[in-house]
Short mmCIF file of C-alpha atoms in Angstrom, two decimals:
data_model
loop_
_atom_site.label_atom_id
_atom_site.label_comp_id
_atom_site.label_asym_id
_atom_site.label_seq_id
_atom_site.Cartn_x
_atom_site.Cartn_y
_atom_site.Cartn_z
CA MET A 1 43.50 -52.68 16.80
CA PHE A 2 44.65 -49.42 15.28
CA PHE A 3 42.22 -47.35 17.32
CA TYR A 4 43.10 -49.15 20.57
CA ASN A 5 46.82 -48.48 20.00
CA PHE A 6 45.94 -44.92 19.16
CA LEU A 7 44.03 -44.50 22.38
CA GLU A 8 46.78 -46.05 24.50
CA LYS A 9 49.40 -43.82 22.90
CA PHE A 10 47.56 -40.70 24.10
CA ASN A 11 46.75 -42.14 27.55
CA PHE A 12 42.95 -41.80 27.37
CA TYR A 13 41.43 -42.38 30.82
CA TYR A 14 38.10 -43.61 29.49
CA LYS A 15 37.95 -47.26 28.52
CA ILE A 16 35.91 -48.03 25.40
CA ASP A 17 34.61 -51.56 25.40
CA SER A 18 34.39 -51.98 21.66
CA MET A 19 34.83 -50.27 18.35
CA ARG A 20 31.05 -50.26 17.93
CA ASN A 21 30.54 -48.19 21.07
CA PHE A 22 33.26 -45.80 19.98
CA VAL A 23 31.59 -45.26 16.61
CA LYS A 24 28.21 -44.79 18.31
CA ILE A 25 29.65 -42.05 20.51
CA ILE A 26 31.16 -40.26 17.53
CA LEU A 27 27.94 -40.51 15.51
CA LEU A 28 25.88 -39.34 18.46
CA SER A 29 28.13 -36.31 18.90
CA ILE A 30 27.82 -35.42 15.24
CA TYR A 31 24.03 -35.85 15.35
CA LEU A 32 23.66 -33.59 18.40
CA SER A 33 25.86 -30.96 16.80
CA LEU A 34 23.77 -30.98 13.63
CA CYS A 35 20.56 -30.74 15.63
CA PHE A 36 21.88 -27.76 17.55
CA CYS A 37 22.96 -25.98 14.37
CA SER A 38 19.64 -26.73 12.69
CA CYS A 39 17.62 -25.43 15.62
CA THR A 40 19.75 -22.30 15.86
CA LYS A 41 19.34 -21.63 12.14
CA GLU A 42 15.60 -22.20 12.29
CA LYS A 43 15.27 -19.83 15.22
CA LYS A 44 17.08 -17.10 13.32
CA ILE A 45 14.73 -17.50 10.35
CA VAL A 46 11.64 -17.32 12.56
CA ASN A 47 12.89 -14.12 14.20
CA GLN A 48 13.47 -12.39 10.88
CA LYS A 49 10.10 -10.60 10.42
CA THR A 50 9.14 -8.21 7.66
CA VAL A 51 6.32 -5.86 6.75
CA ARG A 52 5.74 -5.06 3.07
CA ILE A 53 4.19 -1.62 2.62
CA GLY A 54 2.53 -0.73 -0.68
CA ILE A 55 2.66 2.93 -1.72
CA GLN A 56 1.49 4.78 -4.83
CA PRO A 57 2.22 8.29 -6.21
CA SER A 58 -0.98 9.93 -5.05
CA ALA A 59 -0.76 13.14 -3.02
CA ALA A 60 -3.25 11.55 -0.63
CA PHE A 61 -0.32 9.62 0.77
CA ILE A 62 2.17 12.47 1.25
CA PRO A 63 2.61 11.56 4.95
CA LEU A 64 3.56 8.00 4.00
CA TYR A 65 6.27 9.36 1.69
CA ILE A 66 7.47 11.56 4.54
CA ALA A 67 7.58 8.53 6.84
CA ARG A 68 9.46 6.60 4.16
CA TYR A 69 12.15 9.20 3.52
CA THR A 70 12.67 10.13 7.18
CA GLY A 71 12.82 6.49 8.29
CA LEU A 72 10.11 6.98 10.93
CA ILE A 73 8.64 3.51 10.57
CA GLU A 74 12.00 1.74 10.38
CA THR A 75 13.15 3.53 13.55
CA ALA A 76 9.93 2.70 15.40
CA LEU A 77 10.21 -1.00 14.49
CA LYS A 78 13.97 -1.31 14.97
CA ASP A 79 13.86 -2.72 18.50
CA ASP A 80 11.44 -5.43 17.36
CA LYS A 81 13.80 -6.35 14.51
CA ILE A 82 11.12 -5.77 11.88
CA THR A 83 12.42 -5.22 8.35
CA VAL A 84 10.39 -2.70 6.33
CA ILE A 85 10.09 -3.39 2.60
CA TRP A 86 8.66 -0.57 0.44
CA GLN A 87 6.78 -1.53 -2.71
CA ASP A 88 5.91 1.08 -5.36
CA PHE A 89 2.71 0.80 -7.44
CA GLU A 90 1.30 2.99 -10.21
CA SER A 91 -2.23 2.99 -8.76
CA GLY A 92 -4.68 1.17 -6.50
CA PRO A 93 -5.82 -1.78 -8.66
CA PRO A 94 -2.35 -3.36 -9.12
CA MET A 95 -1.65 -2.86 -5.41
CA ASN A 96 -4.94 -4.58 -4.67
CA GLU A 97 -3.81 -7.52 -6.80
CA SER A 98 -0.54 -7.72 -4.88
CA LEU A 99 -2.39 -7.71 -1.54
CA SER A 100 -4.69 -10.44 -2.79
CA ALA A 101 -1.69 -12.52 -3.89
CA ASP A 102 -0.12 -12.23 -0.40
CA MET A 103 2.78 -10.27 -1.89
CA THR A 104 2.00 -7.08 0.06
CA ASP A 105 1.01 -6.83 3.74
CA ILE A 106 -0.47 -3.34 4.00
CA GLY A 107 -1.23 -0.71 1.38
CA VAL A 108 -2.86 2.67 0.82
CA ILE A 109 -5.59 2.77 -1.84
CA GLY A 110 -8.62 4.75 -2.98
CA ASP A 111 -12.27 3.98 -2.38
CA VAL A 112 -13.00 1.64 -5.31
CA PRO A 113 -9.90 -0.55 -4.83
CA THR A 114 -10.63 -0.56 -1.09
CA VAL A 115 -14.16 -1.95 -1.26
CA THR A 116 -13.04 -4.39 -3.93
CA ALA A 117 -10.22 -5.60 -1.70
CA LEU A 118 -12.55 -5.99 1.26
CA SER A 119 -15.26 -7.84 -0.65
CA ASN A 120 -15.88 -11.54 -0.19
CA THR A 121 -14.98 -12.08 -3.86
CA ASN A 122 -11.34 -11.66 -2.92
CA SER A 123 -9.35 -14.81 -2.30
CA THR A 124 -7.45 -13.17 0.56
CA SER A 125 -9.36 -11.79 3.54
CA MET A 126 -8.49 -8.15 4.26
CA LYS A 127 -9.40 -5.43 6.75
CA MET A 128 -9.52 -1.65 6.68
CA VAL A 129 -7.54 -0.33 9.64
CA GLY A 130 -7.33 3.40 8.96
CA VAL A 131 -8.03 6.32 6.62
CA PRO A 132 -4.82 8.02 5.46
CA ALA A 133 -6.61 10.92 3.77
CA ARG A 134 -9.89 12.43 2.64
CA GLY A 135 -10.18 14.99 -0.14
CA SER A 136 -13.15 15.54 -2.43
CA ASN A 137 -11.35 18.07 -4.61
CA ALA A 138 -8.28 15.93 -4.93
CA TYR A 139 -10.20 14.37 -7.85
CA ALA A 140 -11.15 16.19 -11.03
CA MET A 141 -12.06 15.88 -14.69
CA LEU A 142 -9.73 17.83 -16.99
CA SER A 143 -9.76 18.67 -20.67
CA LEU A 144 -7.21 20.50 -22.85
CA LYS A 145 -7.06 24.18 -22.02
CA ASN A 146 -7.77 25.18 -25.63
CA ASN A 147 -10.67 22.74 -26.09
CA ASP A 148 -13.58 25.14 -26.61
CA THR A 149 -16.12 22.33 -27.01
CA PHE A 150 -15.55 20.89 -23.53
CA ASN A 151 -16.04 23.37 -20.71
CA SER A 152 -18.23 21.54 -18.17
CA SER A 153 -19.51 18.08 -17.33
CA LYS A 154 -22.64 18.94 -19.34
CA ASP A 155 -20.46 18.56 -22.45
CA MET A 156 -19.59 14.92 -21.74
CA LYS A 157 -21.99 13.34 -24.22
CA GLY A 158 -20.21 11.87 -27.21
CA LYS A 159 -16.78 12.61 -25.74
CA LYS A 160 -13.83 10.30 -25.13
CA ILE A 161 -13.31 10.11 -21.35
CA ALA A 162 -10.25 8.35 -19.94
CA THR A 163 -9.37 7.23 -16.43
CA VAL A 164 -7.93 4.25 -14.57
CA PHE A 165 -10.50 1.46 -14.75
CA GLY A 166 -11.51 0.30 -11.26
CA SER A 167 -10.14 3.43 -9.58
CA THR A 168 -11.72 6.32 -7.69
CA GLY A 169 -11.55 8.19 -10.99
CA HIS A 170 -13.88 5.56 -12.44
CA ASN A 171 -16.30 6.10 -9.55
CA PHE A 172 -16.15 9.88 -10.04
CA THR A 173 -16.85 9.49 -13.77
CA THR A 174 -19.96 7.46 -12.95
CA LYS A 175 -21.19 10.15 -10.55
CA LEU A 176 -20.63 12.89 -13.14
CA LEU A 177 -22.58 10.94 -15.73
CA ALA A 178 -25.47 10.40 -13.34
CA LYS A 179 -25.48 14.08 -12.40
CA ASN A 180 -25.99 14.96 -16.06
CA SER A 181 -28.54 12.17 -16.71
CA LEU A 182 -26.02 10.25 -18.83
CA THR A 183 -24.67 6.70 -18.82
CA PHE A 184 -21.49 5.07 -20.09
CA ASN A 185 -23.35 4.41 -23.34
CA ASP A 186 -23.27 8.17 -23.95
CA ILE A 187 -19.47 8.42 -23.88
CA ASP A 188 -16.44 6.64 -25.27
CA PHE A 189 -14.87 5.30 -22.06
CA LEU A 190 -11.13 4.57 -22.15
CA SER A 191 -8.92 2.92 -19.54
CA ILE A 192 -5.45 4.41 -19.08
CA SER A 193 -2.78 4.52 -16.40
CA ALA A 194 -2.54 7.69 -14.31
CA SER A 195 0.89 8.45 -15.75
CA ASP A 196 -0.57 8.50 -19.28
CA ALA A 197 -3.12 11.25 -18.55
CA GLU A 198 -1.05 14.05 -20.06
CA ALA A 199 -0.26 12.09 -23.21
CA ALA A 200 -3.91 11.10 -23.60
CA LEU A 201 -4.93 14.76 -23.65
CA VAL A 202 -2.09 16.12 -25.76
CA THR A 203 -2.35 13.44 -28.45
CA GLY A 204 -6.13 13.60 -28.62
CA LEU A 205 -6.59 10.04 -27.44
CA ALA A 206 -9.06 11.46 -24.92
CA ASP A 207 -11.15 14.62 -24.77
CA ALA A 208 -10.94 14.54 -21.00
CA VAL A 209 -9.21 12.61 -18.24
CA VAL A 210 -10.41 11.93 -14.72
CA ILE A 211 -7.47 11.82 -12.34
CA TRP A 212 -6.27 12.79 -8.89
CA GLU A 213 -3.56 14.86 -7.28
CA PRO A 214 -0.75 15.55 -7.91
CA ASN A 215 -1.59 14.95 -11.59
CA ILE A 216 -4.26 17.67 -11.54
CA THR A 217 -2.01 20.45 -10.25
CA ARG A 218 0.86 19.34 -12.45
CA LEU A 219 -1.22 19.58 -15.67
CA ILE A 220 -2.85 22.88 -14.67
CA ASP A 221 0.47 24.51 -13.78
CA LYS A 222 1.99 23.31 -17.09
CA ASN A 223 -0.81 25.24 -18.82
CA ILE A 224 -1.96 22.07 -20.56
CA ALA A 225 -5.38 21.47 -19.00
CA LYS A 226 -8.38 23.10 -17.41
CA ILE A 227 -10.81 21.88 -14.77
CA ILE A 228 -14.13 20.51 -16.02
CA ALA A 229 -15.44 19.30 -12.66
CA TYR A 230 -14.23 18.75 -9.09
CA GLY A 231 -15.10 15.85 -6.82
CA ASP A 232 -17.28 17.85 -4.45
CA GLU A 233 -19.68 18.59 -7.32
CA THR A 234 -20.91 14.99 -7.08
CA GLY A 235 -20.65 14.37 -3.35
CA LEU A 236 -17.51 12.27 -3.80
CA LYS A 237 -15.79 12.15 -0.39
CA GLY A 238 -12.36 11.10 -1.60
CA THR A 239 -11.99 8.53 1.17
CA ASN A 240 -8.79 6.51 0.97
CA ALA A 241 -7.88 3.57 3.18
CA PHE A 242 -5.17 1.55 4.83
CA VAL A 243 -5.92 -2.04 3.86
CA VAL A 244 -4.08 -4.96 5.44
CA ARG A 245 -4.18 -8.71 4.96
CA GLU A 246 -6.20 -10.11 7.87
CA GLU A 247 -3.75 -12.95 8.45
CA TYR A 248 -0.88 -10.50 8.82
CA LEU A 249 -2.96 -8.27 11.11
CA LEU A 250 -3.85 -11.14 13.43
CA GLU A 251 -0.20 -12.12 13.80
CA ASN A 252 1.36 -8.64 13.78
CA LYS A 253 -1.17 -6.14 15.11
CA PRO A 254 1.48 -4.08 17.01
CA VAL A 255 3.40 -3.65 13.73
CA ILE A 256 0.32 -2.26 11.96
CA GLN A 257 -0.46 -0.01 14.94
CA THR A 258 3.06 1.38 14.78
CA ILE A 259 2.76 2.11 11.05
CA LEU A 260 -0.50 4.01 11.57
CA SER A 261 0.94 5.92 14.51
CA GLU A 262 4.04 6.92 12.54
CA TYR A 263 1.88 7.94 9.59
CA GLN A 264 -0.03 10.33 11.83
CA LYS A 265 3.26 11.67 13.19
CA ALA A 266 4.51 12.24 9.64
CA ALA A 267 1.33 14.19 8.81
CA SER A 268 2.04 16.56 11.71
CA MET A 269 5.54 17.18 10.33
CA LEU A 270 4.34 18.80 7.08
CA ASP A 271 5.19 22.36 8.18
CA GLU A 272 8.53 21.40 9.68
CA LEU A 273 10.11 19.33 6.93
CA ASP A 274 13.80 19.70 6.17
CA GLU A 275 14.83 20.56 2.61
CA GLU A 276 16.19 17.08 1.89
CA THR A 277 12.87 15.39 2.71
CA ILE A 278 10.90 18.01 0.79
CA GLU A 279 13.07 17.35 -2.24
CA LYS A 280 12.65 13.58 -2.00
CA VAL A 281 8.86 13.69 -1.61
CA SER A 282 8.51 16.25 -4.40
CA LEU A 283 10.65 14.11 -6.68
CA ALA A 284 8.60 10.98 -5.92
CA LEU A 285 5.37 12.81 -6.81
CA LYS A 286 7.00 14.72 -9.72
CA ILE A 287 6.00 18.12 -8.39
CA THR A 288 7.73 21.24 -7.06
CA ARG A 289 8.10 22.08 -3.38
CA GLU A 290 5.51 24.85 -3.84
CA GLN A 291 3.05 22.37 -5.35
CA LEU A 292 3.71 19.93 -2.52
CA PHE A 293 2.52 22.37 0.14
CA LYS A 294 -0.33 23.64 -2.02
CA ILE A 295 -1.69 20.17 -2.68
CA SER A 296 -1.29 18.97 0.90
CA LYS A 297 -3.84 21.56 2.03
CA ILE A 298 -6.53 19.83 -0.05
CA TYR A 299 -6.51 16.80 2.23
CA ASN A 300 -7.60 15.95 5.73
CA PHE A 301 -4.87 13.64 7.02
CA ASN A 302 -6.40 11.84 9.98
CA VAL A 303 -5.98 8.09 10.36
CA ASN A 304 -9.04 7.40 12.54
CA ILE A 305 -12.03 5.89 10.73
CA THR A 306 -15.22 7.95 11.07
CA GLN A 307 -18.86 7.13 10.40
CA GLU A 308 -18.74 9.45 7.39
CA ASP A 309 -15.85 7.38 6.00
CA GLU A 310 -17.88 4.21 6.33
CA GLU A 311 -20.93 5.82 4.71
CA ALA A 312 -18.79 7.02 1.80
CA LEU A 313 -17.36 3.55 1.24
CA GLN A 314 -20.80 1.97 1.58
CA ASP A 315 -21.92 4.28 -1.24
CA THR A 316 -18.96 3.06 -3.29
CA ILE A 317 -20.05 -0.55 -2.70
CA SER A 318 -23.50 0.32 -4.06
CA PHE A 319 -21.86 1.86 -7.12
CA LEU A 320 -19.83 -1.28 -7.83
CA VAL A 321 -22.91 -3.48 -7.47
CA THR A 322 -24.81 -1.23 -9.87
CA ILE A 323 -22.20 -1.54 -12.61
CA GLY A 324 -21.74 -5.27 -11.97
CA ASN A 325 -18.22 -5.21 -10.50
CA LEU A 326 -19.61 -6.66 -7.26
CA THR A 327 -22.35 -9.25 -7.21
CA THR A 328 -23.85 -8.36 -3.83
CA PRO A 329 -23.44 -5.49 -1.34
CA TYR A 330 -21.87 -6.07 2.07
CA PRO A 331 -21.65 -4.00 5.29
CA ILE A 332 -18.36 -2.12 5.36
CA GLN A 333 -18.42 -2.14 9.18
CA ALA A 334 -17.81 -5.89 9.10
CA LYS A 335 -14.51 -5.25 7.34
CA THR A 336 -13.39 -2.36 9.54
CA VAL A 337 -11.04 -2.50 12.54
CA LYS A 338 -11.28 0.65 14.66
CA ASP A 339 -9.37 -0.30 17.83
CA MET A 340 -5.93 0.44 16.39
CA PHE A 341 -5.13 3.28 18.80
#
C-alpha cells in the first residue's frame, strides 16, 4: 500500500497493476543499464590495441632507435589508436624467448636468433618480414691490444674465446674455426653477455671476444682491444631480421607495414638528425656522436628482403644443424613474407 500511496501523491499517469509488475520494471531497467555499461566497457577494451617492439643495443638497429626517439612510429599509428610499447633486450636470444612466449610482437635480431625463431622447434609460429640491416664487418673478433700471442685467427688454438652463445657472434666463431681447420674442441669456448666483453678481456677471463658494433668501435677507441678478424673474412653476411609473431601479423598486418615503413624513413634521416636525437641514440648505444656516424656507414639499411639475405640465412640454418642446435634444416623462404610494401 505504501507504494500505491506514493504513486498517487506524485500523480503518476501510468497505472501499475501490481507490485510484482512494478518490481519487474525496475529490475528490467537495472538489467538493461548494466548490459549497456558492460557492452560499452567491452568495446573500449577491444579497441585498445598495442604493438610491443623489441629492440637491442646493436648498431645494426640505429634507425629503430631514431624512430623511437623521434616518435615516428607512434605518430604514424596515432590515428589507428595503436599504443606502442618499447621493450629493451641485451641481445637476440632473450628477445627470441620473449617472442616465443608471446610477450613481444615484433623484434630485431641477428641471423642465428632469427633462424632459431623461425624454426618449427619454436612453440610460437613466426615470420621474417624485413631486413633492418646487413653488415659483414659489423662483427669482429678482438683481443687485448697488448696481447702479443694473439694477432690473427690463426692463433685461436688453445685460447679462451668468449661470445654470446646462440648469437651471430657464435656463428662467426664457428666460421673462423673452420677457416683455420679448427673445431670447438681446439678452444676454450665461453658464453658471456655482450656488455661483459670489455671486462672479459681486461680481467683475462677471455683471450678474445667475438662481438658486434657498437662494442667493437667502443673498445678500439678506448685503446683496449685490437682486431683479430672481421666478418667478411669468413663470408659472414651480417644479415639481421625483423621477426614477428605470425598470429599478430595475420591480425595486424597494416601495423607491421607501418613499422617497416617508418624504419626505412628513419634510416633516410641519418644525415639530418637534430642534436637531441643524436644525443639520445648515442647514449642508448653508449657511444659518441662521432662514433654513431662512423659506425652507421658500416651497414646497408634497407628493409626489403633479397635473395642474398635468404641464402645467408639458409647458410646459418645449415650451421645450426651441424652443431646440433637444430634437428633438421628447413627452407627459409617458407618463413619469409615479402609483400610488406
